[in-house]
Each structure stands twice: as structure tokens, then as C-alpha cells.
PDB file of C-alpha atoms in Angstrom:
ATOM      1  CA  MET A 286      -0.017  -0.062  -0.082  1.00  0.00           C
ATOM      2  CA  ASN A 287       1.387   3.477  -0.894  1.00  0.00           C
ATOM      3  CA  PHE A 288       1.274   6.244   1.569  1.00  0.00           C
ATOM      4  CA  GLU A 289       1.101   9.896   0.676  1.00  0.00           C
ATOM      5  CA  ILE A 290       1.205  13.182   2.813  1.00  0.00           C
ATOM      6  CA  ARG A 291      -1.438  15.774   1.797  1.00  0.00           C
ATOM      7  CA  ASP A 292      -1.567  19.355   2.580  1.00  0.00           C
ATOM      8  CA  PHE A 293      -5.396  19.650   3.417  1.00  0.00           C
ATOM      9  CA  GLU A 294      -5.633  23.357   3.098  1.00  0.00           C
ATOM     10  CA  GLU A 295      -3.763  23.363  -0.421  1.00  0.00           C
ATOM     11  CA  ASP A 296      -6.129  20.581  -1.443  1.00  0.00           C
ATOM     12  CA  LEU A 297      -9.223  22.336  -0.399  1.00  0.00           C
ATOM     13  CA  LYS A 298      -8.087  25.696  -2.272  1.00  0.00           C
ATOM     14  CA  THR A 299      -7.339  23.458  -5.448  1.00  0.00           C
ATOM     15  CA  GLY A 300     -10.614  21.686  -5.303  1.00  0.00           C
ATOM     16  CA  ASN A 301     -12.606  24.758  -4.758  1.00  0.00           C
ATOM     17  CA  ARG A 302     -11.135  26.448  -7.747  1.00  0.00           C
ATOM     18  CA  ALA A 303     -11.845  23.370  -9.843  1.00  0.00           C
ATOM     19  CA  GLU A 304     -15.481  23.520  -8.512  1.00  0.00           C
ATOM     20  CA  GLU A 305     -15.850  27.286  -9.637  1.00  0.00           C
ATOM     21  CA  LEU A 306     -14.381  26.587 -12.887  1.00  0.00           C
ATOM     22  CA  ILE A 307     -16.775  23.601 -13.563  1.00  0.00           C
ATOM     23  CA  LEU A 308     -19.952  25.320 -12.150  1.00  0.00           C
ATOM     24  CA  SER A 309     -19.212  28.506 -14.242  1.00  0.00           C
ATOM     25  CA  LYS A 310     -19.833  26.249 -17.331  1.00  0.00           C
ATOM     26  CA  PHE A 311     -22.793  24.076 -16.251  1.00  0.00           C
ATOM     27  CA  LYS A 312     -24.889  23.492 -13.166  1.00  0.00           C
ATOM     28  CA  SER A 313     -26.044  20.092 -13.352  1.00  0.00           C
ATOM     29  CA  VAL A 314     -24.945  16.693 -15.001  1.00  0.00           C
ATOM     30  CA  VAL A 315     -27.556  15.245 -17.249  1.00  0.00           C
ATOM     31  CA  GLN A 316     -27.877  11.629 -16.958  1.00  0.00           C
ATOM     32  CA  PRO A 317     -29.891   9.317 -19.603  1.00  0.00           C
ATOM     33  CA  LEU A 318     -32.675   7.417 -18.062  1.00  0.00           C
ATOM     34  CA  VAL A 319     -34.026   4.606 -20.035  1.00  0.00           C
ATOM     35  CA  GLU A 320     -37.638   3.376 -19.155  1.00  0.00           C
ATOM     36  CA  ARG A 321     -39.125   0.173 -20.767  1.00  0.00           C
ATOM     37  CA  VAL A 322     -42.532   0.214 -22.074  1.00  0.00           C
ATOM     38  CA  MET A 323     -44.243  -3.107 -21.220  1.00  0.00           C
ATOM     39  CA  TYR A 324     -47.451  -4.255 -22.635  1.00  0.00           C
ATOM     40  CA  ASN A 325     -49.211  -5.548 -19.406  1.00  0.00           C
ATOM     41  CA  ASP A 326     -48.416  -2.161 -17.694  1.00  0.00           C
ATOM     42  CA  GLY A 327     -51.891  -0.773 -18.560  1.00  0.00           C
ATOM     43  CA  VAL A 328     -53.840   0.871 -21.414  1.00  0.00           C
ATOM     44  CA  ILE A 329     -51.310   3.620 -22.269  1.00  0.00           C
ATOM     45  CA  SER A 330     -48.412   1.167 -22.459  1.00  0.00           C
ATOM     46  CA  LYS A 331     -50.481  -1.283 -24.549  1.00  0.00           C
ATOM     47  CA  ASN A 332     -51.142   1.452 -26.912  1.00  0.00           C
ATOM     48  CA  LEU A 333     -47.506   2.834 -27.109  1.00  0.00           C
ATOM     49  CA  GLN A 334     -46.343  -0.916 -27.477  1.00  0.00           C
ATOM     50  CA  LYS A 335     -48.896  -1.263 -30.407  1.00  0.00           C
ATOM     51  CA  ALA A 336     -47.556   1.869 -31.931  1.00  0.00           C
ATOM     52  CA  GLY A 337     -44.092   0.480 -31.984  1.00  0.00           C
ATOM     53  CA  VAL A 338     -42.627   2.110 -28.687  1.00  0.00           C
ATOM     54  CA  ASP A 339     -40.562  -0.216 -26.776  1.00  0.00           C
ATOM     55  CA  ALA A 340     -38.788   2.441 -24.323  1.00  0.00           C
ATOM     56  CA  PHE A 341     -38.511   6.077 -23.430  1.00  0.00           C
ATOM     57  CA  ILE A 342     -35.357   7.998 -23.139  1.00  0.00           C
ATOM     58  CA  SER A 343     -35.621  10.791 -20.756  1.00  0.00           C
ATOM     59  CA  LYS A 344     -33.382  13.004 -18.946  1.00  0.00           C
ATOM     60  CA  LYS A 345     -32.908  13.263 -15.229  1.00  0.00           C
ATOM     61  CA  GLU A 346     -31.074  15.752 -13.313  1.00  0.00           C
ATOM     62  CA  THR A 347     -28.770  14.670 -10.572  1.00  0.00           C
ATOM     63  CA  GLY A 348     -26.427  16.216  -8.131  1.00  0.00           C
ATOM     64  CA  PHE A 349     -22.679  15.926  -8.690  1.00  0.00           C
ATOM     65  CA  ASP A 350     -19.172  16.438  -6.964  1.00  0.00           C
ATOM     66  CA  VAL A 351     -16.270  17.801  -8.660  1.00  0.00           C
ATOM     67  CA  LYS A 352     -12.791  16.026  -8.154  1.00  0.00           C
ATOM     68  CA  SER A 353      -9.662  17.328  -9.646  1.00  0.00           C
ATOM     69  CA  ARG A 354      -6.158  15.775 -10.005  1.00  0.00           C
ATOM     70  CA  ASP A 355      -2.762  17.374 -10.473  1.00  0.00           C
ATOM     71  CA  PHE A 356      -1.251  17.337 -14.000  1.00  0.00           C
ATOM     72  CA  ARG A 357       1.526  15.002 -13.084  1.00  0.00           C
ATOM     73  CA  TYR A 358      -1.030  12.065 -12.639  1.00  0.00           C
ATOM     74  CA  TYR A 359      -2.613  12.458 -16.031  1.00  0.00           C
ATOM     75  CA  GLN A 360      -0.036  10.452 -17.697  1.00  0.00           C
ATOM     76  CA  PHE A 361      -0.963   7.257 -15.888  1.00  0.00           C
ATOM     77  CA  GLN A 362      -4.537   7.340 -17.440  1.00  0.00           C
ATOM     78  CA  ASP A 363      -6.106   6.255 -14.267  1.00  0.00           C
ATOM     79  CA  ILE A 364      -9.084   7.430 -11.741  1.00  0.00           C
ATOM     80  CA  LEU A 365      -8.574   7.567  -8.043  1.00  0.00           C
ATOM     81  CA  LEU A 366     -11.597   6.457  -6.163  1.00  0.00           C
ATOM     82  CA  GLU A 367     -11.946   7.511  -2.533  1.00  0.00           C
ATOM     83  CA  THR A 368     -13.096   4.431  -0.669  1.00  0.00           C
ATOM     84  CA  VAL A 369     -12.721   5.606   3.064  1.00  0.00           C
ATOM     85  CA  SER A 370     -12.900   9.359   3.764  1.00  0.00           C
ATOM     86  CA  ILE A 371     -11.541   9.264   7.386  1.00  0.00           C
ATOM     87  CA  ARG A 372     -10.027   5.880   8.043  1.00  0.00           C
ATOM     88  CA  GLU A 373      -9.925   6.547  11.832  1.00  0.00           C
ATOM     89  CA  TYR A 374     -13.738   6.699  12.172  1.00  0.00           C
ATOM     90  CA  ASN A 375     -14.361   4.365   9.206  1.00  0.00           C
ATOM     91  CA  ILE A 376     -16.308   6.896   7.374  1.00  0.00           C
ATOM     92  CA  PRO A 377     -17.267   5.895   3.752  1.00  0.00           C
ATOM     93  CA  GLY A 378     -15.463   8.014   0.934  1.00  0.00           C
ATOM     94  CA  TRP A 379     -17.272   9.811  -1.887  1.00  0.00           C
ATOM     95  CA  LEU A 380     -17.230   6.401  -3.940  1.00  0.00           C
ATOM     96  CA  PHE A 381     -20.092   5.243  -1.635  1.00  0.00           C
ATOM     97  CA  ILE A 382     -21.867   8.755  -0.967  1.00  0.00           C
ATOM     98  CA  THR A 383     -22.518  10.746  -4.133  1.00  0.00           C
ATOM     99  CA  ASN A 384     -24.232   9.961  -7.196  1.00  0.00           C
ATOM    100  CA  ALA A 385     -21.985  11.464  -9.861  1.00  0.00           C
ATOM    101  CA  VAL A 386     -18.468  13.079  -9.941  1.00  0.00           C
ATOM    102  CA  VAL A 387     -17.089  15.485 -12.620  1.00  0.00           C
ATOM    103  CA  TYR A 388     -13.378  14.211 -12.406  1.00  0.00           C
ATOM    104  CA  VAL A 389     -10.906  16.409 -14.046  1.00  0.00           C
ATOM    105  CA  TRP A 390      -6.972  16.844 -14.477  1.00  0.00           C
ATOM    106  CA  TRP A 391      -5.557  20.186 -14.205  1.00  0.00           C
ATOM    107  CA  ASN A 392      -3.221  21.733 -16.703  1.00  0.00           C
ATOM    108  CA  LYS A 393       0.660  22.157 -15.379  1.00  0.00           C
ATOM    109  CA  ARG A 394      -0.315  25.700 -14.411  1.00  0.00           C
ATOM    110  CA  GLN A 395      -3.598  24.857 -12.675  1.00  0.00           C
ATOM    111  CA  THR A 396      -5.515  27.374 -15.003  1.00  0.00           C
ATOM    112  CA  LYS A 397      -7.430  24.856 -17.170  1.00  0.00           C
ATOM    113  CA  PHE A 398      -8.190  21.210 -17.570  1.00  0.00           C
ATOM    114  CA  VAL A 399      -6.538  18.785 -19.838  1.00  0.00           C
ATOM    115  CA  ASP A 400      -9.162  16.133 -19.650  1.00  0.00           C
ATOM    116  CA  GLY A 401     -12.381  14.945 -17.779  1.00  0.00           C
ATOM    117  CA  TYR A 402     -14.822  12.161 -17.143  1.00  0.00           C
ATOM    118  CA  ILE A 403     -18.292  12.008 -15.491  1.00  0.00           C
ATOM    119  CA  LEU A 404     -18.134   9.220 -13.121  1.00  0.00           C
ATOM    120  CA  PHE A 405     -21.561   7.393 -12.687  1.00  0.00           C
ATOM    121  CA  LEU A 406     -21.000   6.166  -9.054  1.00  0.00           C
ATOM    122  CA  GLN A 407     -24.005   3.779  -8.697  1.00  0.00           C
ATOM    123  CA  ASN A 408     -22.918   1.864 -11.819  1.00  0.00           C
ATOM    124  CA  ILE A 409     -19.308   1.909 -10.478  1.00  0.00           C
ATOM    125  CA  ARG A 410     -20.408   0.521  -7.209  1.00  0.00           C
ATOM    126  CA  ASN A 411     -22.362  -2.079  -8.794  1.00  0.00           C
ATOM    127  CA  TRP A 412     -19.388  -3.037 -11.006  1.00  0.00           C
ATOM    128  CA  PHE A 413     -16.986  -2.679  -8.090  1.00  0.00           C
ATOM    129  CA  GLU A 414     -18.849  -5.100  -5.834  1.00  0.00           C
ATOM    130  CA  SER A 415     -18.527  -7.834  -8.227  1.00  0.00           C
ATOM    131  CA  LYS A 416     -14.976  -7.099  -9.277  1.00  0.00           C
ATOM    132  CA  PRO A 417     -12.542  -9.790  -8.073  1.00  0.00           C
ATOM    133  CA  GLU A 418      -9.341  -7.937  -8.809  1.00  0.00           C
ATOM    134  CA  ASN A 419      -7.393  -5.785  -6.416  1.00  0.00           C
ATOM    135  CA  TYR A 420      -6.484  -2.460  -7.235  1.00  0.00           C
ATOM    136  CA  ARG A 421      -3.499  -0.592  -5.825  1.00  0.00           C
ATOM    137  CA  ARG A 422      -4.550   1.151  -2.650  1.00  0.00           C
ATOM    138  CA  ILE A 423      -3.297   4.619  -1.534  1.00  0.00           C
ATOM    139  CA  ILE A 424      -3.403   6.085   1.760  1.00  0.00           C
ATOM    140  CA  ALA A 425      -3.130   9.985   2.245  1.00  0.00           C
ATOM    141  CA  HIS A 426      -2.363  11.812   5.303  1.00  0.00           C
ATOM    142  CA  SER A 427      -3.921  14.897   6.011  1.00  0.00           C
ATOM    143  CA  GLY A 428      -4.042  17.351   8.761  1.00  0.00           C
ATOM    144  CA  LYS A 429      -5.624  20.795   9.808  1.00  0.00           C
ATOM    145  CA  GLY A 430      -4.178  22.484  13.074  1.00  0.00           C
ATOM    146  CA  ASN A 431      -3.353  19.778  15.375  1.00  0.00           C
ATOM    147  CA  LYS A 432      -5.780  17.144  14.086  1.00  0.00           C
ATOM    148  CA  THR A 433      -4.642  14.576  11.526  1.00  0.00           C
ATOM    149  CA  TRP A 434      -6.478  11.871   9.557  1.00  0.00           C
ATOM    150  CA  SER A 435      -5.994   9.568   6.797  1.00  0.00           C
ATOM    151  CA  THR A 436      -7.985   8.779   3.626  1.00  0.00           C
ATOM    152  CA  GLU A 437      -7.853   5.528   1.515  1.00  0.00           C
ATOM    153  CA  SER A 438      -8.522   5.192  -2.113  1.00  0.00           C
ATOM    154  CA  ILE A 439      -8.122   2.784  -4.986  1.00  0.00           C
ATOM    155  CA  ILE A 440      -6.607   3.588  -8.359  1.00  0.00           C
ATOM    156  CA  VAL A 441      -8.436   2.003 -11.294  1.00  0.00           C
ATOM    157  CA  PRO A 442      -7.106   2.259 -15.037  1.00  0.00           C
ATOM    158  CA  ILE A 443      -9.558   4.067 -17.115  1.00  0.00           C
ATOM    159  CA  THR A 444      -9.560   1.107 -19.578  1.00  0.00           C
ATOM    160  CA  ASP A 445     -10.910  -1.150 -16.635  1.00  0.00           C
ATOM    161  CA  PHE A 446     -14.237   0.603 -16.394  1.00  0.00           C
ATOM    162  CA  PRO A 447     -17.031  -1.216 -18.288  1.00  0.00           C
ATOM    163  CA  LEU A 448     -19.633   0.735 -20.263  1.00  0.00           C
ATOM    164  CA  GLY A 449     -22.145   3.007 -18.171  1.00  0.00           C
ATOM    165  CA  CYS A 450     -19.627   3.406 -15.629  1.00  0.00           C
ATOM    166  CA  ILE A 451     -17.735   6.553 -16.868  1.00  0.00           C
ATOM    167  CA  TYR A 452     -18.290   9.055 -19.686  1.00  0.00           C
ATOM    168  CA  LYS A 453     -15.546  10.923 -21.338  1.00  0.00           C
ATOM    169  CA  ILE A 454     -16.149  14.667 -21.305  1.00  0.00           C
ATOM    170  CA  ASN A 455     -16.565  16.147 -24.773  1.00  0.00           C
ATOM    171  CA  LYS A 456     -14.962  19.489 -24.325  1.00  0.00           C
ATOM    172  CA  LYS A 457     -18.067  20.910 -26.055  1.00  0.00           C
ATOM    173  CA  GLU A 458     -20.016  19.915 -22.706  1.00  0.00           C
ATOM    174  CA  PHE A 459     -18.574  22.555 -20.924  1.00  0.00           C
ATOM    175  CA  GLN A 460     -19.074  25.275 -23.325  1.00  0.00           C
ATOM    176  CA  ASP A 461     -21.825  27.659 -22.676  1.00  0.00           C
ATOM    177  CA  SER A 462     -23.782  29.861 -25.195  1.00  0.00           C
ATOM    178  CA  THR A 463     -21.560  32.965 -24.291  1.00  0.00           C
ATOM    179  CA  GLN A 464     -18.222  31.261 -24.818  1.00  0.00           C
ATOM    180  CA  THR A 465     -17.181  31.355 -28.504  1.00  0.00           C
ATOM    181  CA  ASP A 466     -13.526  30.026 -28.259  1.00  0.00           C
ATOM    182  CA  PHE A 467     -13.509  26.820 -26.191  1.00  0.00           C
ATOM    183  CA  LYS A 468      -9.429  26.775 -26.043  1.00  0.00           C
ATOM    184  CA  THR A 469     -10.035  29.091 -23.183  1.00  0.00           C
ATOM    185  CA  PHE A 470     -11.135  26.506 -20.986  1.00  0.00           C
ATOM    186  CA  PHE A 471      -9.271  23.241 -21.719  1.00  0.00           C
ATOM    187  CA  ASP A 472      -5.733  22.990 -23.018  1.00  0.00           C
TER     188      ASP A 472
END
């Protein structure tokens, strides 16, 4: 298991900057939701089935969290998933708490992002429960004032995630109607 010492205040500042940059471009992650139309679900469903409708694709808004990583980690093409937030109290990490995460890597100057994914955490949790492989675990130690704690995470190569778990962000997804040159946001 690898150990890392983290500066909590610096991580907090970096994370807040990432949130501000992401939230300035969009307010919610839109998650497709597919609902199947069954013939025996009532008159409306029977009529839809007879008309050739098997399912609906609707959109559902969901809350999300923003996670950012330093540029030096981008080369590894992996995603860090926090499994335990505070190990000393066995508090679950964000992998088990939130619905979606916008996960981005900073550029070298931490002014823009070089890449990003949307993580659909319920799908990742479902996959992770049945995944027999052991992924590399990292423990990060942090502190604030005279208090210290540790966080545990696993590192998963991007190529290991099955369909439906992660979505590569097309840089146009961040573009708002007032932004004409997308290069101002991503490197």
C-alpha cells in the first residue's frame, strides 16, 4: 500500500478552484434514463407498444461532486476513487456517498483542465462489488491544525471501467452559449 502526505488546506483551495471553474460552465450533469414500456403495464403502455414504442429515453438531473487531480497524474490514465474518507472513524468515501462526479485533471499551471470524465457512481459501485481484482490502494495523510486523519483510495485504470460507469467529457459539454472559443477552458 502506498502512503502519501497531503496538505489539506492546499487540496481544499485547489478543489474549490476546480468547482468554481466547472460550475461556471454548467449547473447539473444530465444523466440519460431509459424506461421500458411493457405491454401489460396498462392501457397507455399497450397503446404505445402497439404503436412500436419499446422504451423512453428521458433526462434526469442529478447532483454531482467535482474532483480534480494534478497534471502529473494524467500520464497514468487512471482514476482515483476514495473508498474511505476518514479511516480513523471508518467514514465511507465519496465513492459510496455521491451519485456522480465530474473528474478532471489540471494543466501544469492549474489554470485549465486537460481532460475529464463523468463518473456514474452507482454503476461503478455495482461493478466494484462484483470485481474480484485488487486495485492498488493509496493512503493519504492530511491534517488541519493539530488534527490529523487519513483517507484511503483505490486507483483504477480508465480502460478497466465497463460501459455505463464513466463518460469521457467532450470539451463542448462545458461550453456555454456565451463562450465562443473553447480553447479558453481546456488545454
